[in-house]
Amino acid sequence: MEQKEPIIVLYDREEEYARLFSEYLKRQKELPWEIHTYTGIEELLDSEKTGEVTMLVVAESSYADRLETLQPVCQAILNESGTLRWHQFPNINKYQEAEGVWKELLELYVEAVGVRLPLLCAEYKTKFIGIYSPVHRCLQSSFALTFAQLIAEKHPALYLNFEHYIGIMELLPERQNRDLADLLYFLAGDPDKFSLRMQTVIQKKGNLDYIPPMRNGQNLLEITLDEWRSLFQRIEELGKYEYVILDLSESIQGLFEVLQICTVIYTLTKEDPISQCKLNQYEQLLALCEKETVKDKTRKLSLPYFHRLPSDLEQYTRGEFAEYVRKEIELLEK
């Protein structure tokens, strides 16, 4: 028997909010529901059948006891007053950003239903792109973020940062409580729920998806290689991303093994003697550890002088630095 698509019913007498939020939900590619939106209770009760509604989302001012006849699997109130009038249901702040409402609904859905959805099928064979250099202060993260944003203009892409100290606070949104540590925590849970839970952690910059890095870099040191492998495997199984950009550092266990899974590795360097010595030592260590395949996949880049470098994420896709990175992407795509 064919499995029916889960149904979310959104009911709000405030027509503009109902329309705008419904349009937002329909734009989410990972949306696990069919959306039915209503601004009148009679139309809702006439159209929906008892027992077929997966989730019922009702504005606080629109709630009525008659809705209980629908018997949804789970229900949420879009709170408008700041008080808990309907305390028997989870309350979600209606007037926060749409993304925040969606993520809270997604968490509620995962806990209440949490089943694998046929909607979320693999579309891409994922390529992991490693960006790592033993030479510090070589614009590695600037290159990685520019690369990630530019490649996301044409390909579904995810950016992960593994630096001990981030240095780019724009990657840590103030209202985002979850980060890479939470995503790793979800690995230990029900595999069928991982895909949807991952959506509660993801942030966006333009077309690029990214997971906020760990705020406490010390936590990176405690994650085992097996945990990293499990995370990458789970992301690969989603089939959602064509490219996953790994902005790597020595703070992760099994760095060389992680580099081995990459299709291409970009290593930025400098021409001064100390930088060249560090690079030589790194390559010798690769040989000693029998990881010379890493060297074979590596494209070493000694960046030219740029008159002006981007100062924030909004500028990373423009200017001479971006043009340099764009040419590297063109070579990769060929």
Coordinates of C-alpha atoms in Angstrom, one line a residue:
M1 CA 0.0 0.0 0.0
E2 CA 1.4 3.4 -1.0
Q3 CA 2.5 5.6 1.9
K4 CA 0.6 8.9 2.0
E5 CA 2.5 12.1 2.2
P6 CA 2.4 13.7 5.6
I7 CA 0.0 16.7 5.8
I8 CA 0.6 19.9 7.8
V9 CA -2.5 22.1 8.3
L10 CA -1.8 25.7 8.9
Y11 CA -4.7 27.7 10.3
D12 CA -4.6 31.4 10.9
R13 CA -7.3 34.0 10.4
E14 CA -4.6 36.6 9.8
E15 CA -4.6 36.1 6.0
E16 CA -1.3 37.8 5.2
Y17 CA 0.7 35.8 7.8
A18 CA -0.9 32.6 6.7
R19 CA -0.1 33.3 3.0
L20 CA 3.5 34.4 3.6
F21 CA 4.4 31.6 6.0
S22 CA 2.8 29.0 3.8
E23 CA 4.9 30.3 0.8
Y24 CA 8.0 30.2 3.0
L25 CA 7.3 26.6 4.0
K26 CA 6.8 25.5 0.4
R27 CA 10.2 26.9 -0.6
Q28 CA 12.0 24.5 1.7
K29 CA 13.4 21.7 -0.4
E30 CA 13.6 19.3 2.6
L31 CA 10.0 20.0 3.6
P32 CA 8.5 16.6 4.7
W33 CA 4.9 17.7 4.4
E34 CA 2.1 18.6 2.0
I35 CA 0.9 22.1 3.1
H36 CA -2.8 22.9 3.5
T37 CA -3.5 26.5 4.5
Y38 CA -6.7 27.9 5.9
T39 CA -8.0 31.2 7.2
G40 CA -11.5 30.0 8.0
I41 CA -12.4 27.2 10.4
E42 CA -15.5 26.0 8.4
E43 CA -13.5 25.5 5.2
L44 CA -10.8 23.7 7.3
L45 CA -13.2 21.2 8.9
D46 CA -15.1 20.6 5.7
S47 CA -11.9 19.9 3.8
E48 CA -9.8 17.8 6.2
K49 CA -10.6 14.3 7.3
T50 CA -10.3 13.0 10.9
G51 CA -7.1 11.1 11.4
E52 CA -5.4 12.2 8.2
V53 CA -3.7 15.4 9.5
T54 CA -0.1 14.7 10.6
M55 CA 0.5 18.2 12.2
L56 CA -1.9 21.0 13.0
V57 CA -0.4 24.4 13.4
V58 CA -2.9 27.0 14.7
A59 CA -2.5 30.7 15.6
E60 CA -3.3 31.4 19.2
S61 CA -6.1 33.8 18.4
S62 CA -7.6 31.3 15.9
Y63 CA -7.8 28.2 18.1
A64 CA -11.1 26.6 18.8
D65 CA -12.0 23.3 20.6
R66 CA -13.8 22.1 17.4
L67 CA -10.3 21.5 15.9
E68 CA -9.8 18.5 18.2
T69 CA -12.0 16.5 16.0
L70 CA -9.2 16.3 13.4
Q71 CA -7.1 14.2 15.8
P72 CA -3.7 15.2 14.4
V73 CA -0.5 13.3 15.3
C74 CA 0.9 16.4 16.8
Q75 CA -0.2 20.0 17.2
A76 CA 1.4 23.4 17.9
I77 CA 0.2 26.8 18.8
L78 CA 1.7 29.9 17.1
N79 CA 1.9 32.1 20.2
E80 CA 0.9 35.7 19.7
S81 CA 0.4 37.1 23.3
G82 CA 3.5 35.8 25.2
T83 CA 1.3 33.9 27.6
L84 CA 0.4 30.2 27.6
R85 CA -3.4 30.2 27.0
W86 CA -3.2 26.7 25.4
H87 CA -0.6 25.1 27.6
Q88 CA -1.5 21.5 26.6
F89 CA 0.2 22.1 23.2
P90 CA 3.8 23.2 22.4
N91 CA 3.8 26.9 21.9
I92 CA 6.0 28.6 19.2
N93 CA 6.6 32.3 19.0
K94 CA 4.7 33.4 15.9
Y95 CA 6.5 36.6 15.4
Q96 CA 10.1 35.4 15.3
E97 CA 11.7 35.0 11.9
A98 CA 10.0 32.4 9.6
E99 CA 13.2 30.2 9.7
G100 CA 12.9 30.0 13.5
V101 CA 9.3 28.9 13.4
W102 CA 10.0 26.3 10.7
K103 CA 12.9 24.8 12.7
E104 CA 10.8 24.5 15.9
L105 CA 8.0 22.9 13.9
L106 CA 10.6 20.5 12.4
E107 CA 11.9 19.5 15.8
L108 CA 8.4 18.9 17.0
Y109 CA 7.6 16.8 13.9
V110 CA 10.8 14.7 14.3
E111 CA 10.0 13.9 17.9
A112 CA 6.3 13.1 17.3
V113 CA 6.7 11.2 14.0
G114 CA 10.4 10.8 13.1
V115 CA 10.1 8.4 10.2
R116 CA 12.2 8.1 7.0
L117 CA 10.5 10.1 4.3
P118 CA 10.5 9.1 0.6
L119 CA 10.7 12.8 -0.2
L120 CA 14.2 12.9 1.0
C121 CA 15.9 10.7 -1.6
A122 CA 19.5 10.9 -2.8
E123 CA 20.0 13.2 -5.7
Y124 CA 23.8 13.7 -5.9
K125 CA 27.0 11.8 -5.5
T126 CA 28.8 13.9 -2.9
K127 CA 32.4 15.1 -3.5
F128 CA 34.3 16.2 -0.4
I129 CA 36.7 19.1 -1.0
G130 CA 39.4 19.5 1.6
I131 CA 41.1 22.8 2.3
Y132 CA 44.1 22.6 4.6
S133 CA 47.5 24.1 5.0
P134 CA 50.2 23.6 7.6
V135 CA 51.1 27.2 6.9
H136 CA 49.0 29.6 9.0
R137 CA 47.8 33.1 8.1
C138 CA 47.7 32.1 4.4
L139 CA 44.0 33.1 3.8
Q140 CA 42.8 29.5 4.1
S141 CA 39.4 30.3 5.5
S142 CA 38.9 33.3 3.2
F143 CA 39.7 30.9 0.3
A144 CA 37.4 28.2 1.7
L145 CA 34.4 30.5 2.3
T146 CA 34.9 32.2 -1.1
F147 CA 35.2 28.8 -2.8
A148 CA 32.1 27.5 -1.0
Q149 CA 29.9 30.4 -1.8
L150 CA 30.9 30.5 -5.4
I151 CA 30.5 26.8 -6.0
A152 CA 27.0 27.0 -4.3
E153 CA 25.9 29.4 -7.1
K154 CA 25.7 26.4 -9.4
H155 CA 25.9 23.3 -7.2
P156 CA 24.2 22.3 -3.9
A157 CA 27.0 22.8 -1.4
L158 CA 27.6 22.5 2.4
Y159 CA 30.5 24.2 4.3
L160 CA 32.0 22.8 7.5
N161 CA 34.6 24.6 9.5
F162 CA 37.0 22.7 11.8
E163 CA 39.2 25.5 13.1
H164 CA 40.0 25.8 16.8
Y165 CA 39.4 29.6 16.7
I166 CA 36.8 30.6 14.1
G167 CA 37.8 34.2 13.6
I168 CA 34.7 34.9 11.5
M169 CA 31.9 35.6 13.9
E170 CA 29.4 35.9 11.1
L171 CA 29.4 32.1 11.0
L172 CA 28.0 32.1 14.6
P173 CA 24.5 33.7 14.4
E174 CA 23.5 35.2 17.8
R175 CA 20.1 33.5 17.7
Q176 CA 21.5 30.1 16.6
N177 CA 22.0 27.9 19.7
R178 CA 23.0 24.8 17.8
D179 CA 26.3 24.1 16.0
L180 CA 28.5 21.2 14.8
A181 CA 28.6 19.6 18.2
D182 CA 24.8 19.2 18.1
L183 CA 25.0 17.6 14.7
L184 CA 27.5 15.1 16.0
Y185 CA 25.2 14.4 18.9
F186 CA 22.3 13.6 16.5
L187 CA 24.5 10.8 15.0
A188 CA 23.9 8.7 18.1
G189 CA 20.1 9.0 17.7
D190 CA 17.7 7.3 15.4
P191 CA 19.2 7.3 11.8
D192 CA 15.7 7.9 10.3
K193 CA 15.6 11.2 12.2
F194 CA 19.0 12.5 11.3
S195 CA 18.1 14.2 8.0
L196 CA 15.3 16.3 9.5
R197 CA 17.3 17.1 12.7
M198 CA 20.2 18.3 10.5
Q199 CA 17.8 20.9 9.1
T200 CA 17.4 22.4 12.5
V201 CA 21.1 23.1 12.7
I202 CA 21.8 24.4 9.1
Q203 CA 22.3 28.1 8.4
K204 CA 22.3 29.7 5.0
K205 CA 24.5 32.3 3.3
G206 CA 23.0 33.0 -0.1
N207 CA 22.8 29.6 -1.8
L208 CA 25.3 28.0 0.6
D209 CA 24.3 25.8 3.5
Y210 CA 26.7 25.7 6.5
I211 CA 26.7 24.3 9.9
P212 CA 27.8 26.8 12.6
P213 CA 31.3 25.7 13.8
M214 CA 31.9 24.7 17.4
R215 CA 32.1 27.7 19.6
N216 CA 34.4 25.8 22.0
G217 CA 37.4 24.7 19.9
Q218 CA 38.5 22.4 22.7
N219 CA 35.5 20.1 21.9
L220 CA 37.0 19.4 18.4
L221 CA 39.9 17.7 20.1
E222 CA 37.7 15.1 21.7
I223 CA 35.9 13.9 18.5
T224 CA 37.2 10.6 17.3
L225 CA 38.1 9.8 13.7
D226 CA 35.2 7.2 13.7
E227 CA 32.8 9.9 14.6
W228 CA 34.0 12.2 11.8
R229 CA 33.7 9.2 9.4
S230 CA 30.2 8.5 10.5
L231 CA 29.2 12.1 10.1
F232 CA 30.6 12.3 6.6
Q233 CA 29.0 9.0 5.6
R234 CA 25.6 10.2 6.9
I235 CA 25.9 13.4 4.9
E236 CA 26.9 11.5 1.8
E237 CA 23.9 9.1 2.2
L238 CA 21.5 12.1 2.2
G239 CA 22.5 12.7 -1.4
K240 CA 21.6 16.3 -1.0
Y241 CA 24.9 18.0 -1.6
E242 CA 27.1 17.8 -4.7
Y243 CA 30.0 19.4 -2.8
V244 CA 30.9 19.4 0.9
I245 CA 33.7 21.9 1.6
L246 CA 35.8 20.9 4.6
D247 CA 37.8 23.9 6.1
L248 CA 40.3 21.7 8.1
S249 CA 42.8 22.2 10.9
E250 CA 45.1 20.2 13.2
S251 CA 42.4 20.4 15.9
I252 CA 40.7 17.3 14.5
Q253 CA 41.7 13.7 15.2
G254 CA 42.6 11.7 12.0
L255 CA 43.3 14.7 9.9
F256 CA 45.2 12.7 7.3
E257 CA 42.4 10.1 7.1
V258 CA 39.9 12.9 6.6
L259 CA 42.0 14.3 3.8
Q260 CA 42.1 10.9 2.2
I261 CA 38.3 10.9 1.6
C262 CA 38.5 14.2 -0.3
T263 CA 38.3 14.3 -4.1
V264 CA 40.6 17.4 -4.2
I265 CA 42.6 19.1 -1.5
Y266 CA 43.7 22.8 -1.7
T267 CA 46.8 23.7 0.2
L268 CA 47.7 27.3 0.4
T269 CA 51.2 28.3 1.0
K270 CA 53.7 31.1 0.9
E271 CA 57.2 31.5 -0.7
D272 CA 59.1 32.5 2.4
P273 CA 61.6 29.9 3.8
I274 CA 59.7 29.1 7.0
S275 CA 56.5 28.5 5.1
Q276 CA 58.3 26.2 2.7
C277 CA 59.9 24.4 5.5
K278 CA 56.5 23.7 7.1
L279 CA 55.2 22.5 3.8
N280 CA 58.1 20.1 3.3
Q281 CA 57.8 18.7 6.8
Y282 CA 54.0 18.2 6.2
E283 CA 54.7 16.3 3.0
Q284 CA 57.4 14.2 4.6
L285 CA 55.0 13.3 7.4
L286 CA 52.4 12.2 4.8
A287 CA 55.0 9.9 3.3
L288 CA 56.0 8.5 6.7
C289 CA 52.4 7.8 7.5
E290 CA 51.9 6.2 4.0
K291 CA 49.3 8.9 3.1
E292 CA 51.0 9.9 -0.2
T293 CA 47.6 9.7 -1.9
V294 CA 46.8 12.9 -0.1
K295 CA 49.7 14.6 -1.8
D296 CA 48.6 13.2 -5.2
K297 CA 45.2 14.9 -4.7
T298 CA 46.6 18.2 -3.5
R299 CA 46.7 21.4 -5.5
K300 CA 49.2 23.7 -3.9
L301 CA 48.4 27.4 -4.3
S302 CA 50.8 30.2 -3.7
L303 CA 48.4 33.2 -3.8
P304 CA 49.4 36.3 -5.7
Y305 CA 49.2 39.7 -4.1
F306 CA 45.7 41.1 -3.9
H307 CA 45.2 44.9 -3.6
R308 CA 42.1 44.5 -1.6
L309 CA 40.8 41.5 0.4
P310 CA 37.2 40.9 1.5
S311 CA 36.4 42.1 5.0
D312 CA 33.1 40.3 5.5
L313 CA 31.1 37.4 4.1
E314 CA 29.0 39.7 1.9
Q315 CA 32.2 40.7 -0.1
Y316 CA 33.7 37.2 -0.5
T317 CA 32.1 36.6 -3.9
R318 CA 33.2 39.9 -5.5
G319 CA 36.6 41.4 -6.4
E320 CA 39.9 40.1 -7.6
F321 CA 40.2 37.4 -4.9
A322 CA 36.9 36.0 -5.9
E323 CA 37.9 35.9 -9.5
Y324 CA 41.0 33.9 -8.6
V325 CA 39.0 31.4 -6.7
R326 CA 36.4 31.2 -9.5
K327 CA 39.1 30.1 -11.9
E328 CA 40.1 27.3 -9.5
I329 CA 36.5 26.2 -9.5
E330 CA 36.4 26.2 -13.3
L331 CA 39.4 23.8 -13.3
L332 CA 37.7 21.5 -10.8
E333 CA 34.5 21.4 -12.8
K334 CA 36.4 20.4 -15.9

